[in-house]
Amino acid sequence: IRAVSAVLAVAEADEFIPSNPARNATMRITEERTYAPYTDEELKKILAMSIYANQNDLPLRAGRWAARFIPLIGLFSGARLEEIAQLRCSDVVVDEGVPYLNITKERGKLSHAELLRSTGPQRKLKTISSMRVIPIHSRLIELGILDYLAARRAAGDVDLFPALRVTQTKRSAEFSKFWGAVCREHVTEDPDKVFHSFRHRFMDELRATNDDAVCDGFGKPFRLGLGRPLQTLLMARASYEAIHEYRPDETPFVLTR
């Protein structure tokens, strides 16, 4: 807070802003809940569950096929639970032969009949920068995600997981309860191991990648080591544009860490 106040004090002195909003500001720090990634042994236990061994053992309370594919998508994409639960069939797109997931909160071009067939609340994302595209991992394709998608489209479904039990605020609420229960029963009793642990494991795998690995770069390949600082800059840019759109007559200040 002191560092922010110092920057704003200079801006005030140079008459970029009328006053320093951070003067005398304080912050109360609360302990943030952290989650641990799944280990190799825990992932083996997950893949040994009956939901992966027997398609007749897919619980209705977990959305049938959602019980099998939602954890796999989380493991191979790092997407958040609600992001996966609210996916629509139209969010799986193939571009130049590469299938990917379009993580978005936009309603898309749905007909009135399709909107009626789509269940659950308005789609949400945690932040603006959460809107992104994620290539579908080849292992996920081998495990049948595209075949499942074809079946949903053939059935006329709008939602990728139409059997999910949804609430007024979330599509993933009931699935979260299901996963918490089976995780405690079959995987670990560690309270820091939850569905979000898939995301942490995915991020750990990315951090372990050699900096000389090559990213596709949307057609312009570059080293992974160059991409890490770029992510911070892109998030700062998204924040700047959002602030500017909300208050176009004022000058945005964006700080990064």
Tab-separated table of C-alpha atoms in Angstrom:
chain	number	residue	atom	x	y	z
A	1	ILE	CA	0.000	0.000	0.000
A	2	ARG	CA	2.855	2.374	0.828
A	3	ALA	CA	4.424	1.742	-2.594
A	4	VAL	CA	1.124	2.441	-4.362
A	5	SER	CA	0.593	5.571	-2.297
A	6	ALA	CA	4.085	6.786	-3.212
A	7	VAL	CA	3.400	6.357	-6.946
A	8	LEU	CA	0.070	8.140	-6.668
A	9	ALA	CA	1.665	10.930	-4.622
A	10	VAL	CA	3.989	11.655	-7.536
A	11	ALA	CA	1.022	11.597	-9.920
A	12	GLU	CA	-0.808	14.037	-7.655
A	13	ALA	CA	2.205	16.345	-7.420
A	14	ASP	CA	2.509	16.388	-11.222
A	15	GLU	CA	-1.251	17.072	-11.451
A	16	PHE	CA	-2.059	13.868	-13.318
A	17	ILE	CA	-4.741	13.155	-10.700
A	18	PRO	CA	-6.637	15.577	-8.439
A	19	SER	CA	-5.780	13.731	-5.210
A	20	ASN	CA	-4.077	10.618	-3.867
A	21	PRO	CA	-6.802	8.030	-3.133
A	22	ALA	CA	-4.302	5.773	-1.320
A	23	ARG	CA	-3.245	8.400	1.229
A	24	ASN	CA	-3.718	6.989	4.745
A	25	ALA	CA	-5.082	3.764	3.247
A	26	THR	CA	-4.596	0.510	5.149
A	27	MET	CA	-5.127	-3.137	4.258
A	28	ARG	CA	-6.261	-5.985	6.433
A	29	ILE	CA	-4.568	-9.183	5.323
A	30	THR	CA	-6.555	-12.389	5.716
A	31	GLU	CA	-5.187	-15.879	5.300
A	32	GLU	CA	-5.934	-17.195	1.806
A	33	ARG	CA	-6.966	-20.808	1.336
A	34	THR	CA	-4.379	-22.690	-0.695
A	35	TYR	CA	-4.700	-26.053	-2.389
A	36	ALA	CA	-2.062	-28.663	-3.131
A	37	PRO	CA	-1.594	-30.437	-6.486
A	38	TYR	CA	-2.387	-34.107	-6.878
A	39	THR	CA	0.647	-36.397	-6.762
A	40	ASP	CA	1.383	-39.154	-9.285
A	41	GLU	CA	0.093	-41.794	-6.858
A	42	GLU	CA	-3.122	-39.854	-6.258
A	43	LEU	CA	-3.713	-39.478	-9.997
A	44	LYS	CA	-3.296	-43.244	-10.382
A	45	LYS	CA	-5.976	-43.737	-7.724
A	46	ILE	CA	-8.283	-41.333	-9.547
A	47	LEU	CA	-7.850	-43.126	-12.880
A	48	ALA	CA	-8.490	-46.447	-11.137
A	49	MET	CA	-11.977	-45.316	-10.058
A	50	SER	CA	-14.961	-47.196	-11.428
A	51	ILE	CA	-16.061	-44.131	-13.431
A	52	TYR	CA	-13.120	-44.854	-15.756
A	53	ALA	CA	-13.365	-48.647	-15.686
A	54	ASN	CA	-17.100	-49.078	-16.232
A	55	GLN	CA	-19.345	-46.734	-18.246
A	56	ASN	CA	-22.363	-48.244	-16.503
A	57	ASP	CA	-21.079	-46.863	-13.209
A	58	LEU	CA	-21.480	-43.161	-14.001
A	59	PRO	CA	-23.509	-41.583	-11.156
A	60	LEU	CA	-26.517	-39.479	-12.051
A	61	ARG	CA	-25.829	-37.002	-9.231
A	62	ALA	CA	-22.498	-36.189	-10.916
A	63	GLY	CA	-24.027	-35.708	-14.360
A	64	ARG	CA	-23.325	-39.177	-15.789
A	65	TRP	CA	-20.562	-38.680	-18.377
A	66	ALA	CA	-19.573	-35.446	-16.647
A	67	ALA	CA	-18.194	-37.622	-13.835
A	68	ARG	CA	-15.706	-39.125	-16.283
A	69	PHE	CA	-14.762	-36.192	-18.485
A	70	ILE	CA	-14.793	-33.146	-16.198
A	71	PRO	CA	-11.807	-34.390	-14.111
A	72	LEU	CA	-9.927	-35.362	-17.283
A	73	ILE	CA	-10.496	-31.928	-18.817
A	74	GLY	CA	-9.316	-30.340	-15.572
A	75	LEU	CA	-6.167	-32.469	-15.569
A	76	PHE	CA	-5.235	-31.868	-19.206
A	77	SER	CA	-6.247	-28.194	-19.500
A	78	GLY	CA	-5.905	-26.596	-16.069
A	79	ALA	CA	-9.388	-25.097	-16.445
A	80	ARG	CA	-11.450	-24.291	-13.360
A	81	LEU	CA	-14.398	-26.510	-12.413
A	82	GLU	CA	-17.114	-23.960	-13.240
A	83	GLU	CA	-15.401	-23.121	-16.552
A	84	ILE	CA	-15.649	-26.787	-17.550
A	85	ALA	CA	-19.151	-27.352	-16.205
A	86	GLN	CA	-20.592	-24.454	-18.207
A	87	LEU	CA	-19.050	-25.511	-21.541
A	88	ARG	CA	-21.417	-25.785	-24.486
A	89	CYS	CA	-21.009	-28.030	-27.500
A	90	SER	CA	-20.340	-24.920	-29.582
A	91	ASP	CA	-17.352	-24.115	-27.326
A	92	VAL	CA	-15.425	-27.046	-28.807
A	93	VAL	CA	-14.002	-25.638	-32.034
A	94	VAL	CA	-11.629	-27.003	-34.681
A	95	ASP	CA	-9.300	-24.460	-36.299
A	96	GLU	CA	-6.882	-25.623	-39.019
A	97	GLY	CA	-7.236	-29.187	-37.803
A	98	VAL	CA	-6.573	-28.329	-34.126
A	99	PRO	CA	-9.510	-28.849	-31.719
A	100	TYR	CA	-9.669	-26.490	-28.774
A	101	LEU	CA	-11.920	-25.352	-25.926
A	102	ASN	CA	-13.220	-21.809	-26.044
A	103	ILE	CA	-13.458	-20.627	-22.436
A	104	THR	CA	-15.925	-17.747	-22.546
A	105	LYS	CA	-18.924	-16.249	-20.810
A	106	GLU	CA	-20.523	-15.049	-24.032
A	107	ARG	CA	-23.930	-16.436	-24.895
A	108	GLY	CA	-22.942	-17.061	-28.496
A	109	LYS	CA	-25.321	-17.376	-31.407
A	110	LEU	CA	-27.987	-19.605	-29.902
A	111	SER	CA	-31.479	-19.859	-31.285
A	112	HIS	CA	-34.464	-19.401	-28.980
A	113	ALA	CA	-35.011	-23.167	-28.953
A	114	GLU	CA	-31.346	-23.772	-28.030
A	115	LEU	CA	-31.547	-21.255	-25.195
A	116	LEU	CA	-34.525	-23.146	-23.814
A	117	ARG	CA	-32.568	-26.419	-23.957
A	118	SER	CA	-29.579	-24.865	-22.184
A	119	THR	CA	-29.880	-25.208	-18.421
A	120	GLY	CA	-28.424	-23.353	-15.490
A	121	PRO	CA	-27.458	-19.759	-14.658
A	122	GLN	CA	-25.730	-17.149	-16.806
A	123	ARG	CA	-22.180	-18.205	-17.591
A	124	LYS	CA	-19.467	-16.521	-15.517
A	125	LEU	CA	-15.676	-16.266	-15.446
A	126	LYS	CA	-13.414	-15.370	-12.544
A	127	THR	CA	-11.637	-12.535	-14.379
A	128	ILE	CA	-11.583	-10.903	-17.819
A	129	SER	CA	-8.271	-12.621	-18.579
A	130	SER	CA	-9.976	-15.980	-17.972
A	131	MET	CA	-11.429	-15.748	-21.484
A	132	ARG	CA	-9.060	-17.919	-23.520
A	133	VAL	CA	-8.723	-20.843	-25.895
A	134	ILE	CA	-7.106	-24.123	-24.805
A	135	PRO	CA	-5.961	-26.755	-27.324
A	136	ILE	CA	-7.437	-30.157	-26.490
A	137	HIS	CA	-4.669	-32.501	-25.370
A	138	SER	CA	-4.046	-35.510	-27.625
A	139	ARG	CA	-4.472	-37.864	-24.651
A	140	LEU	CA	-7.907	-36.378	-23.982
A	141	ILE	CA	-8.845	-37.086	-27.596
A	142	GLU	CA	-7.630	-40.685	-27.209
A	143	LEU	CA	-9.851	-41.007	-24.143
A	144	GLY	CA	-12.901	-40.143	-26.260
A	145	ILE	CA	-13.796	-36.509	-25.626
A	146	LEU	CA	-14.486	-35.782	-29.313
A	147	ASP	CA	-16.590	-38.937	-29.658
A	148	TYR	CA	-18.571	-37.825	-26.625
A	149	LEU	CA	-19.003	-34.369	-28.185
A	150	ALA	CA	-20.307	-35.930	-31.410
A	151	ALA	CA	-22.862	-37.918	-29.399
A	152	ARG	CA	-24.078	-34.783	-27.620
A	153	ARG	CA	-24.442	-32.893	-30.876
A	154	ALA	CA	-26.274	-35.815	-32.462
A	155	ALA	CA	-28.696	-35.761	-29.528
A	156	GLY	CA	-29.322	-32.053	-30.098
A	157	ASP	CA	-27.801	-31.003	-26.779
A	158	VAL	CA	-26.601	-27.435	-26.287
A	159	ASP	CA	-24.627	-27.989	-23.083
A	160	LEU	CA	-21.618	-30.303	-23.201
A	161	PHE	CA	-22.726	-31.833	-19.900
A	162	PRO	CA	-26.540	-31.590	-19.988
A	163	ALA	CA	-27.058	-34.092	-17.151
A	164	LEU	CA	-25.370	-31.897	-14.537
A	165	ARG	CA	-27.585	-30.891	-11.642
A	166	VAL	CA	-27.399	-27.109	-11.589
A	167	THR	CA	-28.305	-24.476	-9.011
A	168	GLN	CA	-29.437	-20.889	-9.465
A	169	THR	CA	-25.858	-19.609	-9.209
A	170	LYS	CA	-23.585	-22.441	-10.417
A	171	ARG	CA	-23.535	-25.375	-12.789
A	172	SER	CA	-20.790	-27.100	-10.817
A	173	ALA	CA	-22.160	-26.951	-7.258
A	174	GLU	CA	-23.485	-30.529	-7.095
A	175	PHE	CA	-20.496	-31.920	-8.976
A	176	SER	CA	-18.169	-30.226	-6.496
A	177	LYS	CA	-19.909	-32.039	-3.620
A	178	PHE	CA	-19.663	-35.338	-5.504
A	179	TRP	CA	-15.972	-34.900	-6.206
A	180	GLY	CA	-15.196	-33.948	-2.636
A	181	ALA	CA	-16.859	-37.136	-1.390
A	182	VAL	CA	-15.219	-39.575	-3.838
A	183	CYS	CA	-11.844	-37.886	-3.423
A	184	ARG	CA	-11.966	-38.430	0.349
A	185	GLU	CA	-13.135	-42.017	-0.075
A	186	HIS	CA	-10.834	-43.211	-2.863
A	187	VAL	CA	-7.884	-40.830	-3.146
A	188	THR	CA	-6.845	-38.882	-0.037
A	189	GLU	CA	-8.195	-37.411	3.185
A	190	ASP	CA	-6.018	-34.330	2.787
A	191	PRO	CA	-8.426	-31.331	2.936
A	192	ASP	CA	-6.087	-29.366	0.648
A	193	LYS	CA	-6.692	-31.850	-2.191
A	194	VAL	CA	-9.835	-30.806	-4.075
A	195	PHE	CA	-10.879	-30.444	-7.713
A	196	HIS	CA	-8.747	-27.299	-7.952
A	197	SER	CA	-5.754	-29.567	-7.309
A	198	PHE	CA	-5.970	-30.577	-10.988
A	199	ARG	CA	-5.311	-26.950	-11.921
A	200	HIS	CA	-2.336	-26.730	-9.547
A	201	ARG	CA	-0.870	-29.961	-10.941
A	202	PHE	CA	-1.300	-28.655	-14.489
A	203	MET	CA	0.483	-25.397	-13.603
A	204	ASP	CA	3.291	-27.315	-11.892
A	205	GLU	CA	3.805	-29.344	-15.063
A	206	LEU	CA	4.050	-26.147	-17.101
A	207	ARG	CA	6.576	-24.642	-14.695
A	208	ALA	CA	8.693	-27.789	-14.948
A	209	THR	CA	8.898	-27.434	-18.733
A	210	ASN	CA	12.269	-26.376	-20.076
A	211	ASP	CA	12.475	-22.669	-20.924
A	212	ASP	CA	13.786	-23.633	-24.358
A	213	ALA	CA	10.547	-25.456	-25.187
A	214	VAL	CA	8.744	-23.865	-28.111
A	215	CYS	CA	5.215	-22.412	-27.885
A	216	ASP	CA	3.036	-22.303	-30.984
A	217	GLY	CA	2.454	-18.599	-30.523
A	218	PHE	CA	-0.650	-18.545	-32.785
A	219	GLY	CA	1.516	-19.255	-35.834
A	220	LYS	CA	4.648	-17.403	-34.669
A	221	PRO	CA	6.617	-19.836	-32.466
A	222	PHE	CA	8.658	-18.497	-29.553
A	223	ARG	CA	10.509	-19.910	-26.532
A	224	LEU	CA	8.482	-20.678	-23.426
A	225	GLY	CA	10.925	-18.608	-21.385
A	226	LEU	CA	9.765	-15.515	-23.259
A	227	GLY	CA	6.115	-16.337	-22.691
A	228	ARG	CA	6.172	-16.199	-18.887
A	229	PRO	CA	6.702	-12.422	-18.569
A	230	LEU	CA	4.392	-11.929	-21.536
A	231	GLN	CA	1.501	-13.450	-19.565
A	232	THR	CA	1.858	-10.776	-16.879
A	233	LEU	CA	1.903	-8.028	-19.522
A	234	LEU	CA	-1.212	-9.428	-21.203
A	235	MET	CA	-3.064	-9.539	-17.867
A	236	ALA	CA	-2.017	-5.936	-17.185
A	237	ARG	CA	-3.219	-4.921	-20.632
A	238	ALA	CA	-6.583	-6.627	-20.079
A	239	SER	CA	-6.959	-4.796	-16.748
A	240	TYR	CA	-6.028	-1.461	-18.363
A	241	GLU	CA	-8.561	-1.908	-21.166
A	242	ALA	CA	-11.304	-2.932	-18.733
A	243	ILE	CA	-10.694	0.117	-16.506
A	244	HIS	CA	-10.552	2.424	-19.521
A	245	GLU	CA	-13.834	1.034	-20.854
A	246	TYR	CA	-15.504	1.510	-17.456
A	247	ARG	CA	-14.152	5.050	-16.969
A	248	PRO	CA	-13.128	6.374	-20.416
A	249	ASP	CA	-12.650	9.946	-19.180
A	250	GLU	CA	-10.059	9.017	-16.553
A	251	THR	CA	-6.445	7.828	-16.833
A	252	PRO	CA	-6.043	4.196	-15.655
A	253	PHE	CA	-3.181	3.157	-13.393
A	254	VAL	CA	-2.273	-0.546	-13.513
A	255	LEU	CA	0.259	-2.100	-11.152
A	256	THR	CA	1.690	-5.608	-11.557
A	257	ARG	CA	3.784	-7.783	-9.333
